[in-house]
């Protein structure tokens, strides 16, 4: 199969799954989406399609990542995630390097959440995490969200310190999507180590944006949530 045809085949396969009604609903979940085209392809169908195109060369995955069509970018993310998950150590290193090189093309919350915990997370689990601290200081919101959401994989494997440190770095962030990401990761920390979460809250609850705090304490008993929200 010619490489150029591979990209075109993926694009045509997506068009064949388009659902205009779903597309209108999908658009409402994304900010600043006026320049994007939505096809209305569901996540289960995207994941199924990714299996059909998991051998797509990375140069063609990048073409999908650069597309104005939201689902083409989503398909690229699913393919990258699949390539990483099923790859050997050498292949995973190649996918991680490609991912980092192309971070500017990751520019929606679903792109971040669907890739960072499953590519950057496992790759960096037992490696230097300097990159995440650099991303946490980035002027680009999506880099900061990548930094925070990547720690989900660490938390899942019992490493909570990076999540807490990066959350502290992002306490004064102005973006609602960062508030949600930080609160989400703090809530995950609480599942693993509630005492650590409560220590963090004692130190920072009064300065946390309300959305961030609300996400972090979502699983607390109602009276305890009320106490924290009143700070």
PDB file of C-alpha atoms in Angstrom:
ATOM      1  CA  UNK A   1       0.000   0.000   0.000  1.00  0.00           C
ATOM      2  CA  UNK A   2       1.437   3.383  -0.977  1.00  0.00           C
ATOM      3  CA  UNK A   3       2.072   5.705   1.936  1.00  0.00           C
ATOM      4  CA  UNK A   4       0.057   8.575   0.499  1.00  0.00           C
ATOM      5  CA  UNK A   5      -2.931   6.277   0.002  1.00  0.00           C
ATOM      6  CA  UNK A   6      -2.729   5.237   3.676  1.00  0.00           C
ATOM      7  CA  UNK A   7      -3.479   8.740   4.907  1.00  0.00           C
ATOM      8  CA  UNK A   8      -6.220   9.205   2.320  1.00  0.00           C
ATOM      9  CA  UNK A   9      -7.723   5.855   3.262  1.00  0.00           C
ATOM     10  CA  UNK A  10      -7.910   6.857   6.927  1.00  0.00           C
ATOM     11  CA  UNK A  11      -9.551  10.164   6.025  1.00  0.00           C
ATOM     12  CA  UNK A  12     -12.093   8.424   3.768  1.00  0.00           C
ATOM     13  CA  UNK A  13     -12.864   5.828   6.444  1.00  0.00           C
ATOM     14  CA  UNK A  14     -13.671   8.625   8.891  1.00  0.00           C
ATOM     15  CA  UNK A  15     -15.940  10.350   6.379  1.00  0.00           C
ATOM     16  CA  UNK A  16     -17.814   7.097   5.947  1.00  0.00           C
ATOM     17  CA  UNK A  17     -18.634   7.107   9.673  1.00  0.00           C
ATOM     18  CA  UNK A  18     -19.770  10.744   9.837  1.00  0.00           C
ATOM     19  CA  UNK A  19     -22.915  11.571  11.805  1.00  0.00           C
ATOM     20  CA  UNK A  20     -23.993  15.229  11.283  1.00  0.00           C
ATOM     21  CA  UNK A  21     -26.285  15.271  14.321  1.00  0.00           C
ATOM     22  CA  UNK A  22     -23.581  13.971  16.634  1.00  0.00           C
ATOM     23  CA  UNK A  23     -21.176  16.478  15.070  1.00  0.00           C
ATOM     24  CA  UNK A  24     -23.287  19.429  16.216  1.00  0.00           C
ATOM     25  CA  UNK A  25     -23.455  18.077  19.754  1.00  0.00           C
ATOM     26  CA  UNK A  26     -19.700  17.374  19.802  1.00  0.00           C
ATOM     27  CA  UNK A  27     -18.807  20.921  18.821  1.00  0.00           C
ATOM     28  CA  UNK A  28     -20.399  22.216  22.016  1.00  0.00           C
ATOM     29  CA  UNK A  29     -17.825  20.410  24.161  1.00  0.00           C
ATOM     30  CA  UNK A  30     -14.866  22.346  22.767  1.00  0.00           C
ATOM     31  CA  UNK A  31     -13.903  25.990  23.151  1.00  0.00           C
ATOM     32  CA  UNK A  32     -12.534  28.004  20.214  1.00  0.00           C
ATOM     33  CA  UNK A  33     -13.721  25.346  17.764  1.00  0.00           C
ATOM     34  CA  UNK A  34     -15.128  27.683  15.116  1.00  0.00           C
ATOM     35  CA  UNK A  35     -12.291  26.876  12.706  1.00  0.00           C
ATOM     36  CA  UNK A  36     -12.695  23.120  13.095  1.00  0.00           C
ATOM     37  CA  UNK A  37     -14.753  20.608  11.175  1.00  0.00           C
ATOM     38  CA  UNK A  38     -16.588  17.962  13.223  1.00  0.00           C
ATOM     39  CA  UNK A  39     -17.699  14.698  11.629  1.00  0.00           C
ATOM     40  CA  UNK A  40     -19.511  13.257  14.639  1.00  0.00           C
ATOM     41  CA  UNK A  41     -17.623   9.946  14.858  1.00  0.00           C
ATOM     42  CA  UNK A  42     -17.980   8.315  18.280  1.00  0.00           C
ATOM     43  CA  UNK A  43     -15.003   7.332  20.433  1.00  0.00           C
ATOM     44  CA  UNK A  44     -15.701   3.564  20.187  1.00  0.00           C
ATOM     45  CA  UNK A  45     -15.696   3.831  16.381  1.00  0.00           C
ATOM     46  CA  UNK A  46     -12.483   5.890  16.442  1.00  0.00           C
ATOM     47  CA  UNK A  47     -10.792   3.240  18.571  1.00  0.00           C
ATOM     48  CA  UNK A  48     -11.956   0.494  16.252  1.00  0.00           C
ATOM     49  CA  UNK A  49     -10.660   2.434  13.255  1.00  0.00           C
ATOM     50  CA  UNK A  50      -7.321   3.019  14.982  1.00  0.00           C
ATOM     51  CA  UNK A  51      -6.798  -0.745  15.054  1.00  0.00           C
ATOM     52  CA  UNK A  52      -7.292  -0.844  11.280  1.00  0.00           C
ATOM     53  CA  UNK A  53      -4.718   1.933  10.788  1.00  0.00           C
ATOM     54  CA  UNK A  54      -2.233   1.206  13.572  1.00  0.00           C
ATOM     55  CA  UNK A  55       0.517   0.593  10.967  1.00  0.00           C
ATOM     56  CA  UNK A  56       0.091   4.091   9.544  1.00  0.00           C
ATOM     57  CA  UNK A  57       3.585   5.666   9.236  1.00  0.00           C
ATOM     58  CA  UNK A  58       4.300   8.440  11.711  1.00  0.00           C
ATOM     59  CA  UNK A  59       4.639  10.976   8.898  1.00  0.00           C
ATOM     60  CA  UNK A  60       1.015  10.259   8.011  1.00  0.00           C
ATOM     61  CA  UNK A  61      -0.086  10.259  11.631  1.00  0.00           C
ATOM     62  CA  UNK A  62       1.345  13.776  11.744  1.00  0.00           C
ATOM     63  CA  UNK A  63      -0.833  14.742   8.752  1.00  0.00           C
ATOM     64  CA  UNK A  64      -3.855  13.637  10.754  1.00  0.00           C
ATOM     65  CA  UNK A  65      -2.624  15.640  13.759  1.00  0.00           C
ATOM     66  CA  UNK A  66      -2.384  18.794  11.629  1.00  0.00           C
ATOM     67  CA  UNK A  67      -5.901  18.450  10.202  1.00  0.00           C
ATOM     68  CA  UNK A  68      -8.734  20.948  10.726  1.00  0.00           C
ATOM     69  CA  UNK A  69     -11.027  17.941  11.085  1.00  0.00           C
ATOM     70  CA  UNK A  70     -11.362  17.148  14.778  1.00  0.00           C
ATOM     71  CA  UNK A  71     -11.851  13.423  14.290  1.00  0.00           C
ATOM     72  CA  UNK A  72      -8.734  13.151  12.128  1.00  0.00           C
ATOM     73  CA  UNK A  73      -6.743  14.547  15.035  1.00  0.00           C
ATOM     74  CA  UNK A  74      -8.581  12.213  17.421  1.00  0.00           C
ATOM     75  CA  UNK A  75      -7.775   9.242  15.205  1.00  0.00           C
ATOM     76  CA  UNK A  76      -4.103  10.238  15.217  1.00  0.00           C
ATOM     77  CA  UNK A  77      -4.162  10.258  19.027  1.00  0.00           C
ATOM     78  CA  UNK A  78      -5.768   6.830  19.172  1.00  0.00           C
ATOM     79  CA  UNK A  79      -3.207   5.435  16.721  1.00  0.00           C
ATOM     80  CA  UNK A  80      -0.305   6.861  18.741  1.00  0.00           C
ATOM     81  CA  UNK A  81      -1.708   5.425  21.944  1.00  0.00           C
ATOM     82  CA  UNK A  82      -2.113   2.014  20.304  1.00  0.00           C
ATOM     83  CA  UNK A  83       1.367   2.077  18.754  1.00  0.00           C
ATOM     84  CA  UNK A  84       2.869   2.899  22.150  1.00  0.00           C
ATOM     85  CA  UNK A  85       0.860   0.337  24.115  1.00  0.00           C
ATOM     86  CA  UNK A  86       1.644  -2.488  21.712  1.00  0.00           C
ATOM     87  CA  UNK A  87       5.241  -1.480  20.973  1.00  0.00           C
ATOM     88  CA  UNK A  88       8.476  -2.866  22.408  1.00  0.00           C
ATOM     89  CA  UNK A  89      10.829  -0.649  24.430  1.00  0.00           C
ATOM     90  CA  UNK A  90      12.570   0.723  21.337  1.00  0.00           C
ATOM     91  CA  UNK A  91       9.284   1.458  19.577  1.00  0.00           C
ATOM     92  CA  UNK A  92       7.882   3.119  22.683  1.00  0.00           C
ATOM     93  CA  UNK A  93      10.919   5.389  22.839  1.00  0.00           C
ATOM     94  CA  UNK A  94      10.356   6.371  19.213  1.00  0.00           C
ATOM     95  CA  UNK A  95       6.669   7.124  19.836  1.00  0.00           C
ATOM     96  CA  UNK A  96       7.478   9.183  22.935  1.00  0.00           C
ATOM     97  CA  UNK A  97      10.054  11.249  21.034  1.00  0.00           C
ATOM     98  CA  UNK A  98       7.559  11.806  18.212  1.00  0.00           C
ATOM     99  CA  UNK A  99       4.890  12.804  20.730  1.00  0.00           C
ATOM    100  CA  UNK A 100       7.109  15.355  22.476  1.00  0.00           C
ATOM    101  CA  UNK A 101       8.319  16.786  19.171  1.00  0.00           C
ATOM    102  CA  UNK A 102       4.717  17.299  18.075  1.00  0.00           C
ATOM    103  CA  UNK A 103       3.232  18.602  21.334  1.00  0.00           C
ATOM    104  CA  UNK A 104       2.204  21.884  19.628  1.00  0.00           C
ATOM    105  CA  UNK A 105      -0.312  19.813  17.627  1.00  0.00           C
ATOM    106  CA  UNK A 106      -2.007  18.565  20.823  1.00  0.00           C
ATOM    107  CA  UNK A 107      -4.554  21.318  21.371  1.00  0.00           C
ATOM    108  CA  UNK A 108      -7.791  20.080  22.926  1.00  0.00           C
ATOM    109  CA  UNK A 109      -8.603  18.588  26.303  1.00  0.00           C
ATOM    110  CA  UNK A 110      -9.580  15.257  24.757  1.00  0.00           C
ATOM    111  CA  UNK A 111      -6.274  15.085  22.861  1.00  0.00           C
ATOM    112  CA  UNK A 112      -4.365  15.727  26.084  1.00  0.00           C
ATOM    113  CA  UNK A 113      -6.382  13.338  28.218  1.00  0.00           C
ATOM    114  CA  UNK A 114      -6.321  10.580  25.598  1.00  0.00           C
ATOM    115  CA  UNK A 115      -2.550  10.610  25.112  1.00  0.00           C
ATOM    116  CA  UNK A 116      -0.548  12.135  27.968  1.00  0.00           C
ATOM    117  CA  UNK A 117      -1.431   9.557  30.659  1.00  0.00           C
ATOM    118  CA  UNK A 118      -0.924   6.644  28.246  1.00  0.00           C
ATOM    119  CA  UNK A 119       2.226   7.721  26.387  1.00  0.00           C
ATOM    120  CA  UNK A 120       4.143  10.234  28.515  1.00  0.00           C
ATOM    121  CA  UNK A 121       2.903   8.617  31.733  1.00  0.00           C
ATOM    122  CA  UNK A 122       4.241   5.090  31.285  1.00  0.00           C
ATOM    123  CA  UNK A 123       7.380   6.255  29.473  1.00  0.00           C
ATOM    124  CA  UNK A 124       8.385   8.645  32.258  1.00  0.00           C
ATOM    125  CA  UNK A 125       7.248   6.498  35.178  1.00  0.00           C
ATOM    126  CA  UNK A 126      10.789   5.372  36.028  1.00  0.00           C
ATOM    127  CA  UNK A 127      12.639   8.172  34.230  1.00  0.00           C
ATOM    128  CA  UNK A 128      13.580  11.796  34.867  1.00  0.00           C
ATOM    129  CA  UNK A 129      10.444  13.936  34.922  1.00  0.00           C
ATOM    130  CA  UNK A 130      12.132  17.286  34.239  1.00  0.00           C
ATOM    131  CA  UNK A 131      10.071  17.673  31.056  1.00  0.00           C
ATOM    132  CA  UNK A 132       6.819  17.805  33.041  1.00  0.00           C
ATOM    133  CA  UNK A 133       8.057  20.629  35.245  1.00  0.00           C
ATOM    134  CA  UNK A 134       9.114  22.565  32.137  1.00  0.00           C
ATOM    135  CA  UNK A 135       5.663  22.020  30.629  1.00  0.00           C
ATOM    136  CA  UNK A 136       4.010  23.149  33.872  1.00  0.00           C
ATOM    137  CA  UNK A 137       5.740  26.524  33.382  1.00  0.00           C
ATOM    138  CA  UNK A 138       4.770  26.797  29.700  1.00  0.00           C
ATOM    139  CA  UNK A 139       2.673  29.775  28.546  1.00  0.00           C
ATOM    140  CA  UNK A 140       0.616  27.313  26.490  1.00  0.00           C
ATOM    141  CA  UNK A 141      -2.379  25.973  28.405  1.00  0.00           C
ATOM    142  CA  UNK A 142      -2.294  22.559  26.732  1.00  0.00           C
ATOM    143  CA  UNK A 143       1.331  22.006  27.776  1.00  0.00           C
ATOM    144  CA  UNK A 144       0.368  22.720  31.373  1.00  0.00           C
ATOM    145  CA  UNK A 145      -2.564  20.316  31.191  1.00  0.00           C
ATOM    146  CA  UNK A 146      -0.281  17.648  29.673  1.00  0.00           C
ATOM    147  CA  UNK A 147       2.093  18.126  32.603  1.00  0.00           C
ATOM    148  CA  UNK A 148      -0.692  17.642  35.141  1.00  0.00           C
ATOM    149  CA  UNK A 149      -2.651  14.839  33.489  1.00  0.00           C
ATOM    150  CA  UNK A 150       0.470  12.770  32.765  1.00  0.00           C
ATOM    151  CA  UNK A 151       0.783  12.230  36.520  1.00  0.00           C
ATOM    152  CA  UNK A 152      -2.372  10.102  36.477  1.00  0.00           C
ATOM    153  CA  UNK A 153      -0.202   7.170  35.441  1.00  0.00           C
ATOM    154  CA  UNK A 154       2.253   7.838  38.259  1.00  0.00           C
ATOM    155  CA  UNK A 155      -0.562   8.066  40.812  1.00  0.00           C
ATOM    156  CA  UNK A 156      -2.012   4.821  39.534  1.00  0.00           C
ATOM    157  CA  UNK A 157       1.352   3.184  40.278  1.00  0.00           C
ATOM    158  CA  UNK A 158       1.668   4.668  43.759  1.00  0.00           C
ATOM    159  CA  UNK A 159       3.840   7.698  42.895  1.00  0.00           C
ATOM    160  CA  UNK A 160       1.999  10.797  44.124  1.00  0.00           C
ATOM    161  CA  UNK A 161       4.773  13.303  44.768  1.00  0.00           C
ATOM    162  CA  UNK A 162       5.043  14.695  41.243  1.00  0.00           C
ATOM    163  CA  UNK A 163       1.278  15.175  41.065  1.00  0.00           C
ATOM    164  CA  UNK A 164       1.329  17.178  44.298  1.00  0.00           C
ATOM    165  CA  UNK A 165       4.317  19.297  43.261  1.00  0.00           C
ATOM    166  CA  UNK A 166       2.885  20.103  39.839  1.00  0.00           C
ATOM    167  CA  UNK A 167      -0.527  20.812  41.351  1.00  0.00           C
ATOM    168  CA  UNK A 168       1.153  23.318  43.682  1.00  0.00           C
ATOM    169  CA  UNK A 169       2.847  24.980  40.685  1.00  0.00           C
ATOM    170  CA  UNK A 170      -0.535  25.399  38.993  1.00  0.00           C
ATOM    171  CA  UNK A 171      -2.551  26.708  41.946  1.00  0.00           C
ATOM    172  CA  UNK A 172      -2.719  30.238  40.546  1.00  0.00           C
ATOM    173  CA  UNK A 173      -3.336  29.252  36.925  1.00  0.00           C
ATOM    174  CA  UNK A 174      -6.066  31.352  35.292  1.00  0.00           C
ATOM    175  CA  UNK A 175      -7.516  28.665  33.024  1.00  0.00           C
ATOM    176  CA  UNK A 176     -10.603  26.692  34.008  1.00  0.00           C
ATOM    177  CA  UNK A 177      -9.368  23.615  32.120  1.00  0.00           C
ATOM    178  CA  UNK A 178      -6.250  23.627  34.279  1.00  0.00           C
ATOM    179  CA  UNK A 179      -8.338  24.018  37.448  1.00  0.00           C
ATOM    180  CA  UNK A 180     -10.303  20.927  36.413  1.00  0.00           C
ATOM    181  CA  UNK A 181      -7.179  18.921  35.565  1.00  0.00           C
ATOM    182  CA  UNK A 182      -5.472  19.769  38.857  1.00  0.00           C
ATOM    183  CA  UNK A 183      -8.592  18.983  40.878  1.00  0.00           C
ATOM    184  CA  UNK A 184      -9.037  15.716  39.016  1.00  0.00           C
ATOM    185  CA  UNK A 185      -5.440  14.606  39.757  1.00  0.00           C
ATOM    186  CA  UNK A 186      -5.738  15.640  43.404  1.00  0.00           C
ATOM    187  CA  UNK A 187      -8.895  13.540  43.674  1.00  0.00           C
ATOM    188  CA  UNK A 188      -6.912  10.613  42.222  1.00  0.00           C
ATOM    189  CA  UNK A 189      -4.183  11.205  44.816  1.00  0.00           C
ATOM    190  CA  UNK A 190      -6.899  10.951  47.464  1.00  0.00           C
ATOM    191  CA  UNK A 191      -7.877   7.489  46.234  1.00  0.00           C
ATOM    192  CA  UNK A 192      -4.289   6.331  46.851  1.00  0.00           C
ATOM    193  CA  UNK A 193      -3.412   8.380  49.909  1.00  0.00           C
ATOM    194  CA  UNK A 194      -6.178  10.436  51.502  1.00  0.00           C
ATOM    195  CA  UNK A 195      -3.866  11.679  54.253  1.00  0.00           C
ATOM    196  CA  UNK A 196      -1.544  13.209  51.638  1.00  0.00           C
ATOM    197  CA  UNK A 197      -4.477  14.902  49.909  1.00  0.00           C
ATOM    198  CA  UNK A 198      -5.737  16.324  53.200  1.00  0.00           C
ATOM    199  CA  UNK A 199      -2.272  17.681  54.027  1.00  0.00           C
ATOM    200  CA  UNK A 200      -2.269  19.413  50.639  1.00  0.00           C
ATOM    201  CA  UNK A 201      -5.740  20.816  51.279  1.00  0.00           C
ATOM    202  CA  UNK A 202      -4.817  22.104  54.725  1.00  0.00           C
ATOM    203  CA  UNK A 203      -1.955  24.013  53.140  1.00  0.00           C
ATOM    204  CA  UNK A 204      -3.701  25.248  49.996  1.00  0.00           C
ATOM    205  CA  UNK A 205      -7.519  24.938  50.092  1.00  0.00           C
ATOM    206  CA  UNK A 206      -8.012  28.618  50.895  1.00  0.00           C
ATOM    207  CA  UNK A 207      -6.123  29.714  47.763  1.00  0.00           C
ATOM    208  CA  UNK A 208      -7.400  27.063  45.377  1.00  0.00           C
ATOM    209  CA  UNK A 209      -9.855  28.131  42.670  1.00  0.00           C
ATOM    210  CA  UNK A 210     -13.306  26.842  43.588  1.00  0.00           C
ATOM    211  CA  UNK A 211     -13.554  24.516  40.586  1.00  0.00           C
ATOM    212  CA  UNK A 212     -10.190  22.942  41.422  1.00  0.00           C
ATOM    213  CA  UNK A 213     -11.204  22.436  45.053  1.00  0.00           C
ATOM    214  CA  UNK A 214     -14.618  21.078  44.133  1.00  0.00           C
ATOM    215  CA  UNK A 215     -13.056  18.443  41.869  1.00  0.00           C
ATOM    216  CA  UNK A 216     -10.453  17.514  44.493  1.00  0.00           C
ATOM    217  CA  UNK A 217     -13.011  16.860  47.269  1.00  0.00           C
ATOM    218  CA  UNK A 218     -15.744  15.368  45.095  1.00  0.00           C
ATOM    219  CA  UNK A 219     -15.650  12.009  46.901  1.00  0.00           C
ATOM    220  CA  UNK A 220     -15.570  13.460  50.424  1.00  0.00           C
ATOM    221  CA  UNK A 221     -18.674  13.187  52.642  1.00  0.00           C
ATOM    222  CA  UNK A 222     -21.097  16.127  52.161  1.00  0.00           C
ATOM    223  CA  UNK A 223     -20.313  17.810  55.498  1.00  0.00           C
ATOM    224  CA  UNK A 224     -16.588  17.627  54.857  1.00  0.00           C
ATOM    225  CA  UNK A 225     -17.032  19.080  51.360  1.00  0.00           C
ATOM    226  CA  UNK A 226     -19.048  21.931  52.845  1.00  0.00           C
ATOM    227  CA  UNK A 227     -16.294  22.671  55.356  1.00  0.00           C
ATOM    228  CA  UNK A 228     -13.623  22.915  52.684  1.00  0.00           C
ATOM    229  CA  UNK A 229     -15.763  24.971  50.308  1.00  0.00           C
ATOM    230  CA  UNK A 230     -16.411  27.518  53.052  1.00  0.00           C
ATOM    231  CA  UNK A 231     -12.701  28.353  53.353  1.00  0.00           C
TER     232      UNK A 231
END
